[in-house]
mmCIF file of C-alpha atoms and ligand atoms in Angstrom:
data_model
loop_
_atom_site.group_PDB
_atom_site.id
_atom_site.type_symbol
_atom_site.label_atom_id
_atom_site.label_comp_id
_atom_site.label_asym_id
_atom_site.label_seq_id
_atom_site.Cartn_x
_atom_site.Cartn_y
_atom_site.Cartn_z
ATOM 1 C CA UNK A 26 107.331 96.310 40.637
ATOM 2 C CA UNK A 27 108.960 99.868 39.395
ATOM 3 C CA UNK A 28 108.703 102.251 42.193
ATOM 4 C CA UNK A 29 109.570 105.783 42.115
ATOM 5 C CA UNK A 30 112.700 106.432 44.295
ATOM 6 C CA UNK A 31 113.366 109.979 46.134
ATOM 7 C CA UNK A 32 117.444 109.942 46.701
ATOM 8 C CA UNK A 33 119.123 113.153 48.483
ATOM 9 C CA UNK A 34 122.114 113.806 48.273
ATOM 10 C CA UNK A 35 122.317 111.542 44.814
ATOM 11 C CA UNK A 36 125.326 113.258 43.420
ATOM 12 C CA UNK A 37 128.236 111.418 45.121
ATOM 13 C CA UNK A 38 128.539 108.718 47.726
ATOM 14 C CA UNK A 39 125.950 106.159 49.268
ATOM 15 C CA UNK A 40 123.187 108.409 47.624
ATOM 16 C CA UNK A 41 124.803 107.707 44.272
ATOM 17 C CA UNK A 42 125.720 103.926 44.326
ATOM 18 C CA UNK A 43 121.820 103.502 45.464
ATOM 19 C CA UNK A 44 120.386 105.726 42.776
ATOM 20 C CA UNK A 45 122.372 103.591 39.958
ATOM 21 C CA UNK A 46 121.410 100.349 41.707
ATOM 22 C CA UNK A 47 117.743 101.256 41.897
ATOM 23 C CA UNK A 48 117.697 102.257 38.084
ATOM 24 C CA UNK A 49 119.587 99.008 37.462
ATOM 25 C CA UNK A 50 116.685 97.201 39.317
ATOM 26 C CA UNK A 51 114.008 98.344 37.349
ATOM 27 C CA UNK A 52 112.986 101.498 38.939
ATOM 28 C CA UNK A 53 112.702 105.491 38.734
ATOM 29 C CA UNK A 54 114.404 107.863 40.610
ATOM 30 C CA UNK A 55 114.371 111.039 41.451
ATOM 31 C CA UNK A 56 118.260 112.080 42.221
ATOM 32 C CA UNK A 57 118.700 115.615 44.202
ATOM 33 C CA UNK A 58 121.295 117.249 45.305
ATOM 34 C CA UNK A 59 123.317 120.850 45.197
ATOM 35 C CA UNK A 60 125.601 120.365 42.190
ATOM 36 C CA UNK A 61 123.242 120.213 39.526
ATOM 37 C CA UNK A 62 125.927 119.425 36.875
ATOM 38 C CA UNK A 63 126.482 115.684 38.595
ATOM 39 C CA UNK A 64 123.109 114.981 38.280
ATOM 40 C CA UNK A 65 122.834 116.071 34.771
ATOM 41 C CA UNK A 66 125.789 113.769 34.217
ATOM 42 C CA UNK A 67 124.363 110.851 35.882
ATOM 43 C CA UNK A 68 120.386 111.564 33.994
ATOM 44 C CA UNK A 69 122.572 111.362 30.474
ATOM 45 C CA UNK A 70 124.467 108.068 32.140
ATOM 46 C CA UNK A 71 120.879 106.485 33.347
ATOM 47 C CA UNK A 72 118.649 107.795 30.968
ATOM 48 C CA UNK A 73 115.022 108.504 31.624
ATOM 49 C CA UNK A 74 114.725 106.268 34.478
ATOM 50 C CA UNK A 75 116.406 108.630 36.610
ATOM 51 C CA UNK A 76 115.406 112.648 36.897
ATOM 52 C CA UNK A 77 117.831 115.224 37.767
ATOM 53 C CA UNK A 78 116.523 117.421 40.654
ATOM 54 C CA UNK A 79 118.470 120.324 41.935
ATOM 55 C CA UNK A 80 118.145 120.387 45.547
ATOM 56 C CA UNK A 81 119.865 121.885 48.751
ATOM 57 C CA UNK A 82 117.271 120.046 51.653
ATOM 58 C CA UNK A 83 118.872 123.027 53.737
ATOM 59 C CA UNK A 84 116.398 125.864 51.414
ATOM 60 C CA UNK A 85 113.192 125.492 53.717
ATOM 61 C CA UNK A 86 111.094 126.933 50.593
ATOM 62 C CA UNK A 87 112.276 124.553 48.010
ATOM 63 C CA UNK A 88 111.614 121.490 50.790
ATOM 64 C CA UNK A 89 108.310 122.535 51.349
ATOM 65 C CA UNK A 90 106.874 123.387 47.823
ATOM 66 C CA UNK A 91 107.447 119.385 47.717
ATOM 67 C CA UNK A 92 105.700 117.024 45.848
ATOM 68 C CA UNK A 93 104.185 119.255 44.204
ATOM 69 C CA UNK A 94 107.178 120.769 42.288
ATOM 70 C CA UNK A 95 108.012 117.699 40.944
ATOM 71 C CA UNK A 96 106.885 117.135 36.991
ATOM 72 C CA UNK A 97 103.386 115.663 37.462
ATOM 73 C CA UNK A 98 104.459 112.321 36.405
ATOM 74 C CA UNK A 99 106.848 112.011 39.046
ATOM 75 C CA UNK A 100 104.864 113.498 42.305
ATOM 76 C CA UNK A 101 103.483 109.800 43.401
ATOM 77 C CA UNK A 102 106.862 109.135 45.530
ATOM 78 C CA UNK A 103 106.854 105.703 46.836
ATOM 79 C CA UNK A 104 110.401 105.791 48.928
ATOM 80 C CA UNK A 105 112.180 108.616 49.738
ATOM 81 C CA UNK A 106 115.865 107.854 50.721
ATOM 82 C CA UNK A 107 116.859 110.754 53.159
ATOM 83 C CA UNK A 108 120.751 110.420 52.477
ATOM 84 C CA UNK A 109 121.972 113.602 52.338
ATOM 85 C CA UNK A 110 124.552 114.605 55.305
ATOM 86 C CA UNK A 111 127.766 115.307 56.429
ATOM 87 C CA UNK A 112 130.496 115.873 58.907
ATOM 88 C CA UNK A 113 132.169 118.735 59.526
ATOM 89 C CA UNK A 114 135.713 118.615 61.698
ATOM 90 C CA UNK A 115 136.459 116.128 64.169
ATOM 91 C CA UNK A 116 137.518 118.806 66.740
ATOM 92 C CA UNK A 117 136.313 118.027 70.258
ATOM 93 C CA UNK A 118 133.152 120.086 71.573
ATOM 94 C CA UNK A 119 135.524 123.313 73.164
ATOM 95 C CA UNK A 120 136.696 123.795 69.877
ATOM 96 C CA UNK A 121 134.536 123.396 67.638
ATOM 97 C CA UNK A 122 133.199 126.173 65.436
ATOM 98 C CA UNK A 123 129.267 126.910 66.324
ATOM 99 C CA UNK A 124 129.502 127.169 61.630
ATOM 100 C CA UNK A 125 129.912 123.836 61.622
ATOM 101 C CA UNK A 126 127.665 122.295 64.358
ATOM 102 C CA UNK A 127 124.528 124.253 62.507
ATOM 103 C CA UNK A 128 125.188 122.928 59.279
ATOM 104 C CA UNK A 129 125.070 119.723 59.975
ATOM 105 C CA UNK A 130 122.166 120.223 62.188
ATOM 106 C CA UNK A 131 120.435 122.010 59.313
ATOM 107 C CA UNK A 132 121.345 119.251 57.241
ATOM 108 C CA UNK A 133 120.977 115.910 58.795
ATOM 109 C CA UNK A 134 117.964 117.499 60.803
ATOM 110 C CA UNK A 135 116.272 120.254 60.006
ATOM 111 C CA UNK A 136 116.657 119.370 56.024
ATOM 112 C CA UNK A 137 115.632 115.192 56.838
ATOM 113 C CA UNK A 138 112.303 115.863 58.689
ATOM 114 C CA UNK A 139 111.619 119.116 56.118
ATOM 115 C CA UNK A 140 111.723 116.125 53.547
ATOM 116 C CA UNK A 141 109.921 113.219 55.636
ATOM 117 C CA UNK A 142 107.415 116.206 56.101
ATOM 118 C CA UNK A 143 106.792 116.774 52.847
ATOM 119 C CA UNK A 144 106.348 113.635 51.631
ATOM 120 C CA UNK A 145 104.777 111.728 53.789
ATOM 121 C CA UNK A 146 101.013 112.525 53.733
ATOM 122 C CA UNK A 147 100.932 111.227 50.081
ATOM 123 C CA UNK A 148 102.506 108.156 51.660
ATOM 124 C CA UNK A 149 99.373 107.931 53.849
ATOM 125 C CA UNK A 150 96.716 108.787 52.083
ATOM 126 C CA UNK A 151 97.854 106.281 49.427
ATOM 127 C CA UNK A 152 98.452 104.013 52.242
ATOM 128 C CA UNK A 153 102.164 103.010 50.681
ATOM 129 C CA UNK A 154 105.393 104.018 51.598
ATOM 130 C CA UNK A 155 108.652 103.747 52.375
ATOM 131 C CA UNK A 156 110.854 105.974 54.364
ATOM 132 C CA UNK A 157 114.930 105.019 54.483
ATOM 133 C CA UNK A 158 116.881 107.255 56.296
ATOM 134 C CA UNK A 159 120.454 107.209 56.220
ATOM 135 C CA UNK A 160 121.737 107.259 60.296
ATOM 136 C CA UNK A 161 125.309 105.877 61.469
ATOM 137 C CA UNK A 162 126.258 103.209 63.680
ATOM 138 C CA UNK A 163 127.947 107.522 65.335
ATOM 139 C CA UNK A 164 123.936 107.612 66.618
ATOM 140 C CA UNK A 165 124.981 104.665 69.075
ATOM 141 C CA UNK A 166 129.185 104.848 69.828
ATOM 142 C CA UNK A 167 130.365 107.930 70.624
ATOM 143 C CA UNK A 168 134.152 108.650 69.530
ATOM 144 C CA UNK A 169 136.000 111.525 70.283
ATOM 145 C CA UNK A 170 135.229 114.627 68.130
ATOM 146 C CA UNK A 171 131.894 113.004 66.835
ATOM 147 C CA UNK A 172 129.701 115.372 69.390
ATOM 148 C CA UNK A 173 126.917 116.812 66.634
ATOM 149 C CA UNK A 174 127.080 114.725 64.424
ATOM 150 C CA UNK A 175 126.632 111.863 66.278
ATOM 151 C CA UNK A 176 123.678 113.214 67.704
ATOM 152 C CA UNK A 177 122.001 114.920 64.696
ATOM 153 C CA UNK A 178 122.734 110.724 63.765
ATOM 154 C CA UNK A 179 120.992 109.975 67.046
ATOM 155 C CA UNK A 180 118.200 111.901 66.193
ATOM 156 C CA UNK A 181 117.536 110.339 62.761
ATOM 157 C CA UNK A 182 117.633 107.157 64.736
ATOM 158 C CA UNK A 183 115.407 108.224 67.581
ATOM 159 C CA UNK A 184 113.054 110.305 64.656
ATOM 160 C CA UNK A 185 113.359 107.256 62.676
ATOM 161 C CA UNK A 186 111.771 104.745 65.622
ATOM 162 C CA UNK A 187 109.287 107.601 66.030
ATOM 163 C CA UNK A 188 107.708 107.454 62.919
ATOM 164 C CA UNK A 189 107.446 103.630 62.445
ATOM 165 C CA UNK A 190 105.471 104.517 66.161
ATOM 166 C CA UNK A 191 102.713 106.424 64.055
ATOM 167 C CA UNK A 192 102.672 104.816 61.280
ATOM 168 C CA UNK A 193 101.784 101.330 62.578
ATOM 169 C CA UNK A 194 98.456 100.621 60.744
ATOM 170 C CA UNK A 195 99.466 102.447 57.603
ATOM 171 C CA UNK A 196 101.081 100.903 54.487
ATOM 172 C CA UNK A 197 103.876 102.577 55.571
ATOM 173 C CA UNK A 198 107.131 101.508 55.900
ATOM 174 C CA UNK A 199 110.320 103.099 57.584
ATOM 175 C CA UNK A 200 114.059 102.137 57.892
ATOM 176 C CA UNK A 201 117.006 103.121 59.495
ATOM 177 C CA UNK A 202 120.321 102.084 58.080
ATOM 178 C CA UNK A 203 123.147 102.777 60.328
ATOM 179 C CA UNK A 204 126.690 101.878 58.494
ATOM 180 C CA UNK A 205 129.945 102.398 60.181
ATOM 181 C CA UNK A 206 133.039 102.966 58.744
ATOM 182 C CA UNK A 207 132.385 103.557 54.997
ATOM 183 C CA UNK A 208 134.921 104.424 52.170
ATOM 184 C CA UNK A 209 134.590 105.656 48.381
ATOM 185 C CA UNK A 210 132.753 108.752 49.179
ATOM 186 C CA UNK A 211 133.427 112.056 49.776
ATOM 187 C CA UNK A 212 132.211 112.208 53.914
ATOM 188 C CA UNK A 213 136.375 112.301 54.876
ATOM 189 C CA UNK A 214 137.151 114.588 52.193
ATOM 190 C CA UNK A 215 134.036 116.929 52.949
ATOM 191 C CA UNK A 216 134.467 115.995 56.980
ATOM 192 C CA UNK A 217 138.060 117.463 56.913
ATOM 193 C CA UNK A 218 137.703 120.312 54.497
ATOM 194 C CA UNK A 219 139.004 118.779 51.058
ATOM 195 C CA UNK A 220 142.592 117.982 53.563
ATOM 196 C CA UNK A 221 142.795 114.064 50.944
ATOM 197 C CA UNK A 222 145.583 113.154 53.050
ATOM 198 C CA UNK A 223 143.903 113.029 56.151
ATOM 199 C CA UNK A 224 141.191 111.589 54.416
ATOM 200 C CA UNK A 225 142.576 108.559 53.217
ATOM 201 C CA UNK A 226 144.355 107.945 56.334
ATOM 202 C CA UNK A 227 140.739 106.994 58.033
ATOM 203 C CA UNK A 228 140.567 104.202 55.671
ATOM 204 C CA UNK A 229 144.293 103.115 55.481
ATOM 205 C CA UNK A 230 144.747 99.559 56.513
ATOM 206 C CA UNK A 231 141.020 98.638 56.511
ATOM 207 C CA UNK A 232 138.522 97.182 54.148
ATOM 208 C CA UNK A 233 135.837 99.568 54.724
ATOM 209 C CA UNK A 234 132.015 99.467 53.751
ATOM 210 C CA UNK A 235 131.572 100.789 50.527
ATOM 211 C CA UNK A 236 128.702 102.776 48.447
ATOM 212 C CA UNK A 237 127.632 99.978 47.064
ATOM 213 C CA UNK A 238 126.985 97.737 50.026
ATOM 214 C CA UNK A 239 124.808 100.453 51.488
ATOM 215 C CA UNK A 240 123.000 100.591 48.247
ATOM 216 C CA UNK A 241 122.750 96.423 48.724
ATOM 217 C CA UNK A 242 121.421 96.961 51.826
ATOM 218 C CA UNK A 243 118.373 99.581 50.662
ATOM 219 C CA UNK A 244 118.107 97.695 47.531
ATOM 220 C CA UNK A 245 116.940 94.403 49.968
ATOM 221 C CA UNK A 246 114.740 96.602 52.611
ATOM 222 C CA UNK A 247 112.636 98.491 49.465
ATOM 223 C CA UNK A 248 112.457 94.796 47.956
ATOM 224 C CA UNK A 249 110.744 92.907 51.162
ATOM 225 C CA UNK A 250 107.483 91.804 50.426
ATOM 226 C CA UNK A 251 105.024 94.452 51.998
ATOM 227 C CA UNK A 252 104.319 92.925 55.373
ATOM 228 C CA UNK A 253 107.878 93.007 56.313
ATOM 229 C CA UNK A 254 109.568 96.013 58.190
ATOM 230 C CA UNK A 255 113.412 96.511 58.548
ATOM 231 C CA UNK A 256 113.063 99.067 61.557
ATOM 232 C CA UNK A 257 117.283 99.218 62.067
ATOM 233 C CA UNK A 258 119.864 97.865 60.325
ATOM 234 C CA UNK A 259 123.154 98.521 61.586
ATOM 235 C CA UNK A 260 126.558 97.582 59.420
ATOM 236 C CA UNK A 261 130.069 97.482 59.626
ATOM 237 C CA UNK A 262 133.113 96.303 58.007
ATOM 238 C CA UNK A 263 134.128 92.793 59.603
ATOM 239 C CA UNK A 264 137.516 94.937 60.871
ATOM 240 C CA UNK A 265 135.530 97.462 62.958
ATOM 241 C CA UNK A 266 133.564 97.164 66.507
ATOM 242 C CA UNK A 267 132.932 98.839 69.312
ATOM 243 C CA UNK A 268 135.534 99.676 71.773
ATOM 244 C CA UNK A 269 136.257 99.474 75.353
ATOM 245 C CA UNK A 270 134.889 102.419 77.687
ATOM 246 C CA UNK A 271 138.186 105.217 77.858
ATOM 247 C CA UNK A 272 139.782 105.710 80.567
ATOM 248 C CA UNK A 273 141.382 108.229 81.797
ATOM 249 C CA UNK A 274 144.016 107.349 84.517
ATOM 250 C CA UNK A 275 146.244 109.808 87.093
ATOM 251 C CA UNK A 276 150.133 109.541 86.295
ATOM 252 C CA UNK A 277 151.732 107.617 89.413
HETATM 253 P P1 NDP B 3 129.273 112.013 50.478
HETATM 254 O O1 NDP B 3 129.914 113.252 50.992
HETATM 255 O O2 NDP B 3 129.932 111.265 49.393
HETATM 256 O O3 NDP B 3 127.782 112.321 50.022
HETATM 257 C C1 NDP B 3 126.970 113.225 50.716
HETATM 258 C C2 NDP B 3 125.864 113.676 49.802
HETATM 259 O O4 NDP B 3 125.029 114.595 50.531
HETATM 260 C C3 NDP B 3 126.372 114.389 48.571
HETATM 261 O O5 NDP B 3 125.662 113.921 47.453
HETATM 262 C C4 NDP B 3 126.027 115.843 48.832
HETATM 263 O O6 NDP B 3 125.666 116.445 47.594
HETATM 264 C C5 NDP B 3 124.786 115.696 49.701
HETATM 265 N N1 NDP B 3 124.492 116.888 50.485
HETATM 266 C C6 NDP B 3 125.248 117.476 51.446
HETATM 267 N N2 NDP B 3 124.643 118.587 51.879
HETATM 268 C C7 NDP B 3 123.483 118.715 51.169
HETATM 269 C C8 NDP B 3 122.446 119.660 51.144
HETATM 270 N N3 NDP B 3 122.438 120.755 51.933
HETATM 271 N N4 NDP B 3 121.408 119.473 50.294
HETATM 272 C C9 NDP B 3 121.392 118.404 49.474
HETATM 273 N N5 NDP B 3 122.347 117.470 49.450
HETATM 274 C C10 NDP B 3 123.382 117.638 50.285
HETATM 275 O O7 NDP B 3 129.072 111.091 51.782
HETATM 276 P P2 NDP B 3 128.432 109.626 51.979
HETATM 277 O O8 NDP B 3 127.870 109.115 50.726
HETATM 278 O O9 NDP B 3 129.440 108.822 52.700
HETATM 279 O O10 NDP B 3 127.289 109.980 53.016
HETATM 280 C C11 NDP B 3 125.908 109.809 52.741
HETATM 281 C C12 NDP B 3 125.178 109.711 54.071
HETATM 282 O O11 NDP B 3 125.657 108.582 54.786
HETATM 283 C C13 NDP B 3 125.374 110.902 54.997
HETATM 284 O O12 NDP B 3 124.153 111.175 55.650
HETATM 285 C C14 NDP B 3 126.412 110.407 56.006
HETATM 286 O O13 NDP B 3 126.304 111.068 57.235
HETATM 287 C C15 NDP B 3 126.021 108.951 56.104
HETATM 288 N N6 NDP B 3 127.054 108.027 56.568
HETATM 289 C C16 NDP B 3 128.300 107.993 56.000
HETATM 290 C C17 NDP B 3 129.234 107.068 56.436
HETATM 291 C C18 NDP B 3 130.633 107.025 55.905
HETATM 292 O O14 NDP B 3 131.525 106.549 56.634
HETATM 293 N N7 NDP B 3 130.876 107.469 54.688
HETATM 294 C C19 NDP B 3 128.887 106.058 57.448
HETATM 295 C C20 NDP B 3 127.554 106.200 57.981
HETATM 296 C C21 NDP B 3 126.690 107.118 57.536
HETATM 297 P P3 NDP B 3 125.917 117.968 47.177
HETATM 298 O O15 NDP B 3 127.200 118.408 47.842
HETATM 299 O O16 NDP B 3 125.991 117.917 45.690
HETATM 300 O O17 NDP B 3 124.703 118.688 47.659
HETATM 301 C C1 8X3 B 4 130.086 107.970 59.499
HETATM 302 C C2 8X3 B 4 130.810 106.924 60.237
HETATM 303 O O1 8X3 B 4 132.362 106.502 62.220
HETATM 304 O O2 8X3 B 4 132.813 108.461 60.870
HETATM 305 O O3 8X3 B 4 128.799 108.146 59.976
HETATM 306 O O4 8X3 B 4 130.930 108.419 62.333
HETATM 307 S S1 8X3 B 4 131.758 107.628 61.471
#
C-alpha cells in the first residue's frame, strides 16, 4: 500500500536515506527541512513521489498552520517521521553555552511535539497512523558532555511511550527508534561546528550504523501488518555497548 510519508529534517542524514528508501518502496513523501535547495535537488532526483517542503520545525507558525498548508492532495499524512535534530558541543554542563542547550531543546522538543501536535488529530479521526520518532540509544546512557541532548533524547523517548499510552484503541501507531553510534551524516560535523577533523575522529576505527540502516529499520516498522506495534527499537553497531559505571578514584 502507498502511504504518504512526513520526513523532517529530509535534506541530509537518516531523514534522507529514509525519504529515498520510502520513494523506492512505493510511497510518497513529503521531505522538509531548512535548506530548501537540497530538497529541490532530491524532488528533481525522486520525481513526483516525493514533495519538497521548506521547513524549520523550530518556526511555531509554520508548525502549526500544519496539515493544512500542505497542497490538498498531500494533507492525508499517514506517518510522520519526526527526524529532525541535532547536537550542539560536547562540552560538559559548566561550560556549556545556554545558545546551544535551547536549540536543541527547541529542536528535538519543542519543534517534535509542535509536529506530533499538528498532525495527529487527522491520525485519529481517520483512525490510522503512524508516528516514528527519531530518539538515541543518548535517551538511556549518559556519556560525558551529552547533558541536553541526551535528555531532549530522553524526552522523545519518555513522550514517545506517552503517546502509544493514549492512543491504545486508535489505529494509531507510534515508534521510537533509538540508534547509537551512526556515521554518514552530518550530526559530528553539525555537533562540533563544521570542526571535519574532529568529526571523523568519532567514527575512526569503527563500523558505525549508517543512514541507511536506520532507514531499514523505519522501512520494516511502517511495513508491519496493522496489528503490530514496534514501541522501541534500540540499535547499535556490533562494536559499541554500554560501559562500565565511571569512577572516580583519590590519588594514593
Ligand atoms: P544530520 O545532521 O545529517 O541531519 C539532521 C537533519 O535535521 C538535517 O536534515 C537538518 O536539515 C535537520 N534539521 C536540523 N534542525 C532543523 C530545524 N530547525 N528544522 C528542520 N530541520 C532541521 O544528522 P542525522 O541524520 O545523523 O540525525 C537525524 C536524527 O537522528 C537527529 O534527530 C539525531 O539526533 C538522531 N540521531 C543521530 C545519530 C547519529 O549518530 N548520527 C544517532 C542517534 C540519533 P536542515 O539543516 O536543512 O534544516
Ligand atoms: C547520537 C548518538 O552517541 O552521539 O544520538 O549520542 S550519540
Amino acid at each position: 500500500m502507498s502511504l504518504t510519508i512526513l520526513i523532517t529534517g529530509a535534506t541530509a542524514g537518516f531523514g534522507e536515506a529514509i525519504a529515498r528508501r520510502f520513494v523506492r518502496d512505493g510511497h510518497r513523501v513529503i521531505a522538509a527541512g531548512r535548506r530548501a535547495d537540497r530538497l529541490e535537488t532530491l524532488a528533481r532526483e525522486l520525481g513526483s513521489a516525493l514533495l519538497a517542503f521548506p521547513l524549520d520545525v523550530t518556526d511555531t507558525a509554520a508548525t502549526a498552520a500544519l496539515p493544512g498548508c500542505l497542497p490538498e492532495q498531500w494533507r492525508t499524512v499517514d506517518v510522520l517521521v519526526n527526524n529532525a535534530g541535532l547536537a550542539l558541543g560536547t562540552a560538559p554542563a559548566f561550560e556549556a553555552g545556554l545558545e546551544d542547550w535551547d536549540t536543541m531543546v527547541a529542536t528535538n522538543v519543542t519543534g517534535l511535539i509542535r509536529l506530533t501536535h499538528a498532525m495527529l488529530p487527522g491520525m485519529v479521526a481517520r483512525d490510522q497512523g503512524h508516528i516514528v520518532n527519531i530518539s538515541s540509544s543518548a535517551a538511556t546512557y549518559p556519556y560525558p558532555g551529552g547533558n541536553v541532548y541526551g535528555a531532549t533524547k530522553a524526552f522523545v523517548t519518555q513522550f514517545s511511550l506517552g503517546l502509544k499510552a493514549d492512543l491504545v484503541g486508535t489505529g494509531v501507531r507510534v515508534t521510537d527508534l533509538e540508534p547509537g553510534l551512526a556515521g554518514g551524516s552530518e550530526f559530528s560535523q553539525v555537533r562540533y561546528g563544521g570542526d571535519a577533523e574532529k568529526a571523523a575522529a568519532v567514527y575512526a576505527g569503527t563500523t558505525p550504523l549508517s543512514p541507511e540502516d536506520i532507514a531499514e529499520a523505519a522501512a520494516w516498522v511502517i511495513g508491519l501488518p496493522r496489528h503490530v506495534n514496534i514501541n522501541r527499537m534500540e540499535m547499535m553497531p556490533t562494536c559499541q555497548g554500554p560501559g562500565p559505571l565511571v569512577i572516580k578514584r583519590r590519588d594514593g
